[in-house]
Coordinates of C-alpha atoms and ligand atoms in Angstrom, one line a residue:
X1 CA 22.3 19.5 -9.0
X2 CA 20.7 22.8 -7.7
X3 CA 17.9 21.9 -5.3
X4 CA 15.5 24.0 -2.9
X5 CA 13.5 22.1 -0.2
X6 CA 10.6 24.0 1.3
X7 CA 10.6 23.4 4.7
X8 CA 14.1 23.7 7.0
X9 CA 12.3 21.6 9.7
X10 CA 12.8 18.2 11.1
X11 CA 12.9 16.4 7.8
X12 CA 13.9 19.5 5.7
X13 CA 16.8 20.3 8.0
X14 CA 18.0 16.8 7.7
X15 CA 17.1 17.0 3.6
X16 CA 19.6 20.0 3.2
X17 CA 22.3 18.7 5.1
X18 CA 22.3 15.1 3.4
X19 CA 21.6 16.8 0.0
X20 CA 24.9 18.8 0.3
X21 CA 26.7 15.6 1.5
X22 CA 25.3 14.3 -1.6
X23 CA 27.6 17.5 -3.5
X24 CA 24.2 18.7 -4.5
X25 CA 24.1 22.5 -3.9
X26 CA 20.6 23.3 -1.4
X27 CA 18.8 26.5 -1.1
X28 CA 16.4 26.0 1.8
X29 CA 13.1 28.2 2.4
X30 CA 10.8 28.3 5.5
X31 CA 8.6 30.8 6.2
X32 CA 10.6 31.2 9.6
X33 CA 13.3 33.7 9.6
X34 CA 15.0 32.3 12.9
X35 CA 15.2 28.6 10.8
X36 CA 17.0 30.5 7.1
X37 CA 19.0 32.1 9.1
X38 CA 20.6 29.3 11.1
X39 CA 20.7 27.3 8.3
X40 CA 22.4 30.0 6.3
X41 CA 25.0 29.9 9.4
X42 CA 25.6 26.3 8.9
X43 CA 23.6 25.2 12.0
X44 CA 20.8 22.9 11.9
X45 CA 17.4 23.8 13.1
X46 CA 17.2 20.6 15.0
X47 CA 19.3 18.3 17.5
X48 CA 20.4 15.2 15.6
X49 CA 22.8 12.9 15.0
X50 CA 25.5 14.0 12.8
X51 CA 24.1 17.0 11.7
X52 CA 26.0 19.7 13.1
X53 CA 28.4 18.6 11.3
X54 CA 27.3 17.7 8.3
X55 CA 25.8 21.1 8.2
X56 CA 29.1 22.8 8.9
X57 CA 30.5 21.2 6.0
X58 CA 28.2 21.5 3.7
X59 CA 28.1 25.6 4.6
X60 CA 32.1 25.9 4.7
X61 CA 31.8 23.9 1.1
X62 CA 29.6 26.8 -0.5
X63 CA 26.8 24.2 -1.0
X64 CA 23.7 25.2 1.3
X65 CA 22.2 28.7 1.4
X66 CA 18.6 29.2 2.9
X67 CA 15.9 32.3 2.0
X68 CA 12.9 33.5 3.2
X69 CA 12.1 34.2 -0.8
X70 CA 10.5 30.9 -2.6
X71 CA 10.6 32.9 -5.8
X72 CA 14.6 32.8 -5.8
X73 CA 14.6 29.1 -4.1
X74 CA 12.3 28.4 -7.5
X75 CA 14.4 30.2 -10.3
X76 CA 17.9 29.0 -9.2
X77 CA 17.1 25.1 -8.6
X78 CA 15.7 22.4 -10.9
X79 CA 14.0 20.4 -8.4
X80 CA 11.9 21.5 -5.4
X81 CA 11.3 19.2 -2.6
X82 CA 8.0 20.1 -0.6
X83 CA 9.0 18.8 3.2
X84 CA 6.1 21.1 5.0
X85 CA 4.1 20.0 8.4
X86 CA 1.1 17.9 7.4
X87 CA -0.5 18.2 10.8
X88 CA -3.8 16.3 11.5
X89 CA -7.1 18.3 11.9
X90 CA -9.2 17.0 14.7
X91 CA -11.6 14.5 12.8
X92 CA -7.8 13.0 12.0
X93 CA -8.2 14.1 8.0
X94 CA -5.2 15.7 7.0
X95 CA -4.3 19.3 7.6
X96 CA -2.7 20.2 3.9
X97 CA -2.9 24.0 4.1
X98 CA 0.8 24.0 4.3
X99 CA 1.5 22.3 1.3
X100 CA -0.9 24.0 -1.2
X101 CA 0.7 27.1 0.3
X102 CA 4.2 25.7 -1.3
X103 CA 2.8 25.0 -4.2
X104 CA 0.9 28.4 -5.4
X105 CA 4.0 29.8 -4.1
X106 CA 6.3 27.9 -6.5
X107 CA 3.5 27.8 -9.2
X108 CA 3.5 31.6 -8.9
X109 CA 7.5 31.4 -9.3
X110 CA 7.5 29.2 -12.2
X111 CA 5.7 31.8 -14.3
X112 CA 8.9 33.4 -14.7
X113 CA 10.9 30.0 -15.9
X114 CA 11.7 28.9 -19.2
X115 CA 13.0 25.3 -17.8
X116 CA 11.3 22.5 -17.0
X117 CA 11.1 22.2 -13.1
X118 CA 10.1 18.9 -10.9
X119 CA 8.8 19.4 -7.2
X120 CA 8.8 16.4 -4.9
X121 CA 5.9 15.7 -2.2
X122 CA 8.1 14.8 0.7
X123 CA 6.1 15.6 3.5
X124 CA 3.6 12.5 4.2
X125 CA 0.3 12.8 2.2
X126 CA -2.7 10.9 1.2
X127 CA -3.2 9.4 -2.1
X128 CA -4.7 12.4 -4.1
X129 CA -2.6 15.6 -2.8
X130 CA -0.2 15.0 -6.3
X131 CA -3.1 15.5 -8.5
X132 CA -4.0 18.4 -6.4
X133 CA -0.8 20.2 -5.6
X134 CA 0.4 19.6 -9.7
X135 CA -3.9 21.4 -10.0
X136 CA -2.8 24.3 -7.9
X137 CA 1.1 24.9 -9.4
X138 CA -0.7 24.4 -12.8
X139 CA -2.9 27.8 -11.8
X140 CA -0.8 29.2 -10.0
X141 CA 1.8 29.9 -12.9
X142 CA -0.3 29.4 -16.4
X143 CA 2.3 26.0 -17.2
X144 CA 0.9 22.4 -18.2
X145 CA 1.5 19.8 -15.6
X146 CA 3.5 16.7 -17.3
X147 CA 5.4 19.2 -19.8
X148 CA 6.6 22.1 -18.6
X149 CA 6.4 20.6 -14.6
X150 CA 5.7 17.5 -13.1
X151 CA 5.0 16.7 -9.6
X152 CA 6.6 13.8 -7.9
X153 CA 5.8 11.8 -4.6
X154 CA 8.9 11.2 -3.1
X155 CA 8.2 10.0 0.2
X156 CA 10.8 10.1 3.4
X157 CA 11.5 7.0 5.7
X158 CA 14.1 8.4 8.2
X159 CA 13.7 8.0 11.5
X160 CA 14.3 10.5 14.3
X161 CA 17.1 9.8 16.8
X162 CA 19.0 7.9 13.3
X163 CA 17.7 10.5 10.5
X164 CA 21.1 11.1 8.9
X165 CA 21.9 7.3 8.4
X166 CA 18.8 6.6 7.1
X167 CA 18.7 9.2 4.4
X168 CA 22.2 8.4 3.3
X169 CA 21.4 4.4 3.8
X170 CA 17.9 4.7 3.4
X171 CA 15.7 0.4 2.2
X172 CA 14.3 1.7 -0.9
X173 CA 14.2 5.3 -2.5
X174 CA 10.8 5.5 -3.6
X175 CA 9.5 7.7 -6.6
X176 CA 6.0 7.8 -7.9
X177 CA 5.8 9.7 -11.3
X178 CA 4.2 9.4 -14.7
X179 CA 7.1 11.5 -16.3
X180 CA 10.4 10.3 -17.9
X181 CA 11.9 13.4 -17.4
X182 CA 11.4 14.1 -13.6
X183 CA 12.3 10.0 -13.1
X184 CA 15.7 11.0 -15.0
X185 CA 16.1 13.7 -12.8
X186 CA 15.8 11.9 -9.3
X187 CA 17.7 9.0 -10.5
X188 CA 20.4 11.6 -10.9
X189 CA 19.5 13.3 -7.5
X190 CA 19.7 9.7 -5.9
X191 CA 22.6 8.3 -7.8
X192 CA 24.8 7.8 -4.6
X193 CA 22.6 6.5 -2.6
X194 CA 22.3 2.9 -1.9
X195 CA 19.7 0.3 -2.5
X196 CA 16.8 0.0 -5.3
X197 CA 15.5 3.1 -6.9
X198 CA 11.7 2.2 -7.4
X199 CA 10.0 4.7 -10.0
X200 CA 6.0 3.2 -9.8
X201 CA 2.7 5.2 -10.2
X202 CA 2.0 8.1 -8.3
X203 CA -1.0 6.8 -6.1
X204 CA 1.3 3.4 -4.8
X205 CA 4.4 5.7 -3.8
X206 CA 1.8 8.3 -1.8
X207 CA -0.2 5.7 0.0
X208 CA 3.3 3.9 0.9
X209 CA 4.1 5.6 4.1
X210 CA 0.9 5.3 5.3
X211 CA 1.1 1.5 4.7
X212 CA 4.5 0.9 6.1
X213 CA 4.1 3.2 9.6
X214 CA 0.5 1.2 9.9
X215 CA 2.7 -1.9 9.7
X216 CA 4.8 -1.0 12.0
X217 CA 2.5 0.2 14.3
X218 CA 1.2 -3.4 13.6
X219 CA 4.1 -5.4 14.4
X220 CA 4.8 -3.3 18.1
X221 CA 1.2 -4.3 19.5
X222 CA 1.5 -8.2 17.9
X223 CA 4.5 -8.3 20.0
X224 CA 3.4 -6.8 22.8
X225 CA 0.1 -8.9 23.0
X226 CA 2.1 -11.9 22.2
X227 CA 4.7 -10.8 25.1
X228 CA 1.3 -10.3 27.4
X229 CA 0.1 -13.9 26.6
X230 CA 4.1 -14.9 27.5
X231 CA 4.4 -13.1 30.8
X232 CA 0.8 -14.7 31.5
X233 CA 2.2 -18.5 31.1
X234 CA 5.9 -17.8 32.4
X235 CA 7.3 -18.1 29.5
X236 CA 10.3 -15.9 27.9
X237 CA 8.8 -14.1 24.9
X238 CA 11.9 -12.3 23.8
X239 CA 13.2 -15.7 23.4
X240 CA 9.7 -16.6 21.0
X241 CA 9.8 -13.4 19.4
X242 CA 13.7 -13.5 18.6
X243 CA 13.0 -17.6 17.0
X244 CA 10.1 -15.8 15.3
X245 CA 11.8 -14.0 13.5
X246 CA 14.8 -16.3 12.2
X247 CA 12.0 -17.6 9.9
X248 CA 12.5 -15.8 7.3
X249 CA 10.4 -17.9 5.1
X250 CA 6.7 -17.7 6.4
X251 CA 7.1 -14.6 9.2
X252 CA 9.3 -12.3 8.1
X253 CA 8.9 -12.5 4.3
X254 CA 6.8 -11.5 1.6
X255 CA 5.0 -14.9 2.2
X256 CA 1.3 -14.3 3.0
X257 CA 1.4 -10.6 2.2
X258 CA -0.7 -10.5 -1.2
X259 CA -4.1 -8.8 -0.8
X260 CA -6.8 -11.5 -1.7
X261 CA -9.2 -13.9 -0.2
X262 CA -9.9 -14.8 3.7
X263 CA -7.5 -17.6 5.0
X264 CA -9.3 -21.2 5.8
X265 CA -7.6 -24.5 6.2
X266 CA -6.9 -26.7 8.7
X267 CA -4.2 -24.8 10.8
X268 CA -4.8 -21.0 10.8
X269 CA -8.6 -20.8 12.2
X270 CA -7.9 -23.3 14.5
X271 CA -4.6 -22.7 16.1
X272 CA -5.4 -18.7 16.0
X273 CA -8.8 -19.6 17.8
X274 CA -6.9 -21.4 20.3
X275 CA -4.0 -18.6 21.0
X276 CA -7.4 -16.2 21.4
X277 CA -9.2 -18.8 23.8
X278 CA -6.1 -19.1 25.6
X279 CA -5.1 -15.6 26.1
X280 CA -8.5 -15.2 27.1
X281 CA -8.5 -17.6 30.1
X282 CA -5.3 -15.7 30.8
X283 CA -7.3 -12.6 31.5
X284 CA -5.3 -10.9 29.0
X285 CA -6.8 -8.2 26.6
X286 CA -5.5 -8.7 23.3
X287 CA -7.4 -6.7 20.9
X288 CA -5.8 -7.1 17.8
X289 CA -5.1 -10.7 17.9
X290 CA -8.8 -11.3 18.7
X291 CA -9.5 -9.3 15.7
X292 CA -7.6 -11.5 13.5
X293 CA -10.7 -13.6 12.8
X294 CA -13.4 -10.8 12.6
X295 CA -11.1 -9.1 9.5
X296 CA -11.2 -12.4 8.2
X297 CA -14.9 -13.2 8.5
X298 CA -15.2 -9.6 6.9
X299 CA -13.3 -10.4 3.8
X300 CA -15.9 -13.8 3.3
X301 CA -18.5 -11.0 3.3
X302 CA -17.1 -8.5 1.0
X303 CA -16.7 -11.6 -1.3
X304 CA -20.3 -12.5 -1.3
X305 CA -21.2 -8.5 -1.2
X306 CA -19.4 -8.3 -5.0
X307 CA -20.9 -11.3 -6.0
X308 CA -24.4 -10.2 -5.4
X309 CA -23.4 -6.6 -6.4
X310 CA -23.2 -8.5 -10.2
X311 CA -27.2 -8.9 -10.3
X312 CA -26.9 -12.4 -12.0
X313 CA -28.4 -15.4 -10.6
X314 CA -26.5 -18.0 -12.0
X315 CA -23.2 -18.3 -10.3
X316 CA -20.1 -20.6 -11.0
X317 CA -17.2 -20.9 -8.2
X318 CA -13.8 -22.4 -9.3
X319 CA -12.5 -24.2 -7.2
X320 CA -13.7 -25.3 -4.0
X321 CA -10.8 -26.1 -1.6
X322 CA -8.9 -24.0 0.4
X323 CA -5.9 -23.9 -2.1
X324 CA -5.2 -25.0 -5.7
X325 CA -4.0 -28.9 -5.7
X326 CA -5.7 -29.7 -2.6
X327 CA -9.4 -31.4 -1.6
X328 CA -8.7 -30.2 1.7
X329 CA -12.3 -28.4 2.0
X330 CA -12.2 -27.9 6.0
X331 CA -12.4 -24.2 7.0
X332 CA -12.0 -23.7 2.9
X333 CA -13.6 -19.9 3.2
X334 CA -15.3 -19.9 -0.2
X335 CA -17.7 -22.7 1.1
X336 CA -19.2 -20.5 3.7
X337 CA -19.7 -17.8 0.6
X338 CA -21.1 -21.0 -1.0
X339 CA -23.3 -21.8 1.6
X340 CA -24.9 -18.5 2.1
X341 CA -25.8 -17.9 -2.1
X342 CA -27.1 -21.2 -1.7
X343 CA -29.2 -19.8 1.3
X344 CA -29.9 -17.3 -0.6
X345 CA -31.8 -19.2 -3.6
X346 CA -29.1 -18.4 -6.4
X347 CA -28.8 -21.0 -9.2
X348 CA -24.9 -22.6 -8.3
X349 CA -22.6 -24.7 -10.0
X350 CA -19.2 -25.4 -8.7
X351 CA -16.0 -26.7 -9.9
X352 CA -12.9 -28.6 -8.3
X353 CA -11.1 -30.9 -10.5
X354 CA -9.4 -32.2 -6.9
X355 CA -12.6 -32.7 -4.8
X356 CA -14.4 -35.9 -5.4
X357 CA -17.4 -36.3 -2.9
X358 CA -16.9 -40.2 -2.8
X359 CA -13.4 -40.0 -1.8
X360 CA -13.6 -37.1 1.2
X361 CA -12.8 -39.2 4.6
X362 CA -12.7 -38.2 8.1
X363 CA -13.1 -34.9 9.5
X364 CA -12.6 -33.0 5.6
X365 CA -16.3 -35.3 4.7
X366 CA -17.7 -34.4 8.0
X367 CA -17.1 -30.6 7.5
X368 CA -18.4 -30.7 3.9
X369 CA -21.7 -32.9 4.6
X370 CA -22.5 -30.5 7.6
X371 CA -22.0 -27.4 5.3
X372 CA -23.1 -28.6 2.0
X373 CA -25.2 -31.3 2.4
X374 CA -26.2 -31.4 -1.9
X375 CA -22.6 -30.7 -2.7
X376 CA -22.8 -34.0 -5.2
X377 CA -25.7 -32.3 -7.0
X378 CA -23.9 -29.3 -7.7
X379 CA -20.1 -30.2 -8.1
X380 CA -18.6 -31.1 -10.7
X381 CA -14.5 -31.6 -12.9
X382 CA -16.1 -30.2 -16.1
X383 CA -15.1 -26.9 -15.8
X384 CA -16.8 -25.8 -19.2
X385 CA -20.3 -27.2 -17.9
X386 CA -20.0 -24.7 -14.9
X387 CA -18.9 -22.1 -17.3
X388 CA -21.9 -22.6 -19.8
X389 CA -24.4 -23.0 -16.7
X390 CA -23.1 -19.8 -15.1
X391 CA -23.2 -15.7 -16.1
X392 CA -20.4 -14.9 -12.9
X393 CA -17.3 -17.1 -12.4
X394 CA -15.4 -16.6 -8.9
X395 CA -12.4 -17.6 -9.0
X396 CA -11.3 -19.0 -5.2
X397 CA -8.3 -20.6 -5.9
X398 CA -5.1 -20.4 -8.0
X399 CA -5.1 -23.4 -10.5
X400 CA -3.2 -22.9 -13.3
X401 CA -5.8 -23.8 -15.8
X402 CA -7.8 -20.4 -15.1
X403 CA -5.5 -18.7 -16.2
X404 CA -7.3 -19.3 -19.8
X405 CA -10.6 -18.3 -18.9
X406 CA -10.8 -14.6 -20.4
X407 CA -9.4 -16.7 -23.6
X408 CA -12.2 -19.2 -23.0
X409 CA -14.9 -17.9 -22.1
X410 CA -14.8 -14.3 -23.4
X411 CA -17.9 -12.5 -21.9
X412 CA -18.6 -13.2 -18.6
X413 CA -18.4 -11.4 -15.3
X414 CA -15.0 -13.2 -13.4
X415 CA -14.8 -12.2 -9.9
X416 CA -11.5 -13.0 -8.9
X417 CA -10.4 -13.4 -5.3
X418 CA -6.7 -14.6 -5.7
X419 CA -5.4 -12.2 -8.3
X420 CA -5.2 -14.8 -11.0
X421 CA -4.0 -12.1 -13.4
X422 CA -1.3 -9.3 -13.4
X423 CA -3.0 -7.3 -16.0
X424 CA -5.7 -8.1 -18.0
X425 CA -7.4 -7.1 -21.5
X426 CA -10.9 -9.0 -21.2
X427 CA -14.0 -8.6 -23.0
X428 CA -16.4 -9.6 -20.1
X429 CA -16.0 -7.8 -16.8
X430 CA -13.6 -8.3 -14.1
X431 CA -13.4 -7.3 -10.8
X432 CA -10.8 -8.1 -8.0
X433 CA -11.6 -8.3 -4.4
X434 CA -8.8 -6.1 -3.3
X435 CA -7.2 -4.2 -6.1
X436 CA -7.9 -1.9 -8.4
X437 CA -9.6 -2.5 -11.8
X438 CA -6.6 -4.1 -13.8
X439 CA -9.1 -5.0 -17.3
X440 CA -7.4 -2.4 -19.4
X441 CA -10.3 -3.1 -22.5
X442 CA -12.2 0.3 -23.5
X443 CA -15.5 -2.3 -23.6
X444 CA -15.7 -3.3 -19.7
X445 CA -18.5 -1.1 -18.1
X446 CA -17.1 -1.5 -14.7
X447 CA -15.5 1.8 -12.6
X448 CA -15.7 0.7 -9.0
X449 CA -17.6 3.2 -7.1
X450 CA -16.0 5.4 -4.3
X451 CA -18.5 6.9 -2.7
X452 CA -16.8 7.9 0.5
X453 CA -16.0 10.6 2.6
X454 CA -12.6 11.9 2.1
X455 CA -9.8 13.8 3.2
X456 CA -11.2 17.3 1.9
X457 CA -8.0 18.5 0.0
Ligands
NAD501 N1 9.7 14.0 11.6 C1 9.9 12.8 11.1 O1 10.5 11.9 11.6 C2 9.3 12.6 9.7 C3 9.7 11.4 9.0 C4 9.2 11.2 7.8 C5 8.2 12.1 7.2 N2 7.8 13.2 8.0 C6 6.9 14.1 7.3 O2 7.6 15.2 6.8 C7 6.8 16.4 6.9 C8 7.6 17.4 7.6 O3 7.8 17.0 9.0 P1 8.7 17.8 9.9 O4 8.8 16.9 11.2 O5 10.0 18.2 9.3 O6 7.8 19.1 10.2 P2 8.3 20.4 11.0 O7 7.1 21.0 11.6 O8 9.5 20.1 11.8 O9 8.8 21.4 9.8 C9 8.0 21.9 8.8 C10 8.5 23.3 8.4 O10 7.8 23.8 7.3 C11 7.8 25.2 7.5 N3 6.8 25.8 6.6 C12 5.4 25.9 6.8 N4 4.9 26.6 5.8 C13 5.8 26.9 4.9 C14 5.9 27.6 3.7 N5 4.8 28.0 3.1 N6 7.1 27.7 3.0 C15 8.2 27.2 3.6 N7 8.2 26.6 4.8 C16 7.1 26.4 5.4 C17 7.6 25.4 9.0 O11 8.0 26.7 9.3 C18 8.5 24.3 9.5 O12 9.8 24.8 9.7 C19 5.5 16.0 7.5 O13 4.5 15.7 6.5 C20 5.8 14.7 8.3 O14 4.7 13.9 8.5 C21 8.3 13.4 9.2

């Protein structure tokens, strides 16, 4: 395919080089004359691994060329990549004067082509800069986004030090696009690369990077703290870390990974209290670990914060243990969201077909009784007595039965905190704790306000 990629930097240089590897013919562009023209002498504009070269062959094949003119780079490719700096400004917004400059520039270009023409967001951007960047090639050349152009965010995962490997042997290629025609195209682009081409919506493949580096960032300071803790009590915490990750059923896995309520239970506050206490005795700073149960307290009181945001006074919790099939109730996070509406005068009803006051022993009983001391008044296993004596129903746990409850009870307000659904078309309204609005029917009222500062684009 013919391909120009805007920006013969770091990620650019490596872009061209792999692209050609690919059999793909590259014309690169950068406003810097010194970078086109060692790239149109076959040398990279960076050291690297591999890519002399790769470079080398890919100029001696008659497969990359590299202009200072974006109008020719547009005209003689079918797909532009965008790989510009996307530097920070110093309240840490992003700096995206670099890529609306690529896109007038290839808007202003595609006034003068008949073809339909995809450009790729490669450079790292917040959710939003698509919609803006496919606003400003729109103006910029008189063409309708979707039809005669679409913009795709395509973003990149190398590494520096293994860049070249990790384009050609990249996880995942990632694609975020609302068009057939530009998906056609980069599943074309891609077709030799290995492992899963993901086409999903725009918004989830810009925010992606941002999520995984965040992760990783993540996973360094967990095992650092945890290697602190280690040193502190002599023990060996490559050897913890390395059996830590052989489970590759709870720790390293998708296990525990879906957004949703706060944890509870009778392991994870108490055993992450204790690593805290004792890392604290230690003397050892561990920020993040300590902050473990403040997120968590946080997501109790978004919970409550969405329930109250719903203006009704009769409120109906589903399920009251920790997790579906259980009457474990100790820790169970939805009873200190219980408690406090109950503090807070609201008319509750709960259900949990599992929990039956009479039979809670030992320490589960004592927890409850301390907690909810009238729990017997207001509990119940008739699910459509709770539903009939309630306007909101929260949904706290996954039992399979609510699945049925838009069927069932058709307008009501569900608040759900476990993701019950994967989409939904409900009368009523819905609202999820962490997700998006997924009620696709016309009649729901609900947009969920965002009313925040953002990067200024
Ligand atoms: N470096 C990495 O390891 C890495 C990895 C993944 C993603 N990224 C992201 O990729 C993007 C690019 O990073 P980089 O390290 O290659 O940056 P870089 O600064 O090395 O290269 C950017 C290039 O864009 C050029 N440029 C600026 N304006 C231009 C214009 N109007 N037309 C053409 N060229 C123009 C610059 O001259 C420069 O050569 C950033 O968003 C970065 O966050 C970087």
């Amino acid at each position: 395919m013919n391909v120009s990629i805007f920006g013969l930097g770091y990620v650019g240089c490596v872009g061209a080089a792999c692209a050609a590897r690919l059999g793909h013919h590259v014309i690169g562009n950068d406003i810097s004359e010194n970078k086109v023209r060692l790239i149109s002498e076959g040398k990279p504009t960076i050291i690297e691994k591999e890519i002399d070269e790769l470079m080398r062959e890919g100029h001696e094949k008659g497969l990359i060329e590299a202009t200072t003119d974006s109008r020719y780079a547009v005209l003689h490719s079918d797909l532009s990549f965008i790989v510009v700096g996307t530097p920070s400004t110093k309240e840490g917004h992003l700096n995206l004067t670099y890529v609306h400059n690529v896109a007038r520039e290839i808007g202003e270009a595609l006034r003068d082509k008949d073809t339909f023409h995809a450009v790729a967001i490669r450079s790292t951007v917040l959710p939003g800069t698509n919609r803006e960047v496919g606003r400003i090639i729109a103006e910029a050349s008189g063409k309708t986004v979707g039809r005669d152009f679409a913009v795709v965010s395509n973003p990149e995962f190398l590494r520096e030090g293994t860049a070249v490997q990790d384009y050609l042997h990249p996880p995942l290629t990632l694609i975020g696009t609302d068009s057939e025609q530009a998906e056609a195209m980069f599943r074309e682009f891609y077709k030799d690369i290995p492992g899963e081409f993901i086409s999903t919506d725009i918004d989830v493949a810009e925010i992606m990077k941002y999520v995984n580096n965040t992760y990783h960032a993540l996973k360094i300071v967990f095992g650092n703290e945890i290697g602190n803790i280690c040193k502190a009590l002599d023990i060996d915490s490559h050897k913890v870390m390395e059996i830590f990750c052989k489970d590759t059923q709870l720790n390293i896995s998708p296990y525990y990974f879906k957004p949703g309520f706060a944890y509870g239970g009778s392991c994870l506050p108490k055993d992450s209290k204790a690593l805290r206490t004792l890392a604290h005795d230690c003397y050892i700073d561990a920020p993040v670990i300590q902050a473990i149960d403040q997120s968590n307290q946080i997501q109790k009181k978004n919970a409550l914060e969405i329930i109250e945001s719903k203006g009704c006074s009769r409120i109906g919790i589903l399920g009251l243990a920790f997790k579906a099939g259980t009457d474990d109730l100790r820790c169970s996070p939805i009873v200190d969201v219980a408690e406090e509406l109950l503090g807070k005068g609201y008319d509750l009803k709960i259900y949990d077909r599992n929990v039956h006051i009479s039979q809670l022993t030992g320490t589960n009983a004592d927890f409850i009784t301390a907690k909810l001391p009238h729990l017997h008044e207001i509990i119940t296993d008739d699910l459509d007595a709770v539903a009939g004596a309630s306007d909101v129903l929260v949904i706290a746990n996954r039992e399979k039965e609510f699945e049925e409850l838009p069927e069932k009870y058709p307008h009501k307000v569900i608040i759900d905190l476990v993701r019950q659904y994967a989409s939904l078309d409900y009368e009523g309204h819905y609202e999820g704790i962490s997700w998006k609005n997924i009620n696709q029917n016309p009649a729901q009222e609900t947009e969920i306000s965002m009313d925040r500062r953002r990067t200024d684009f």
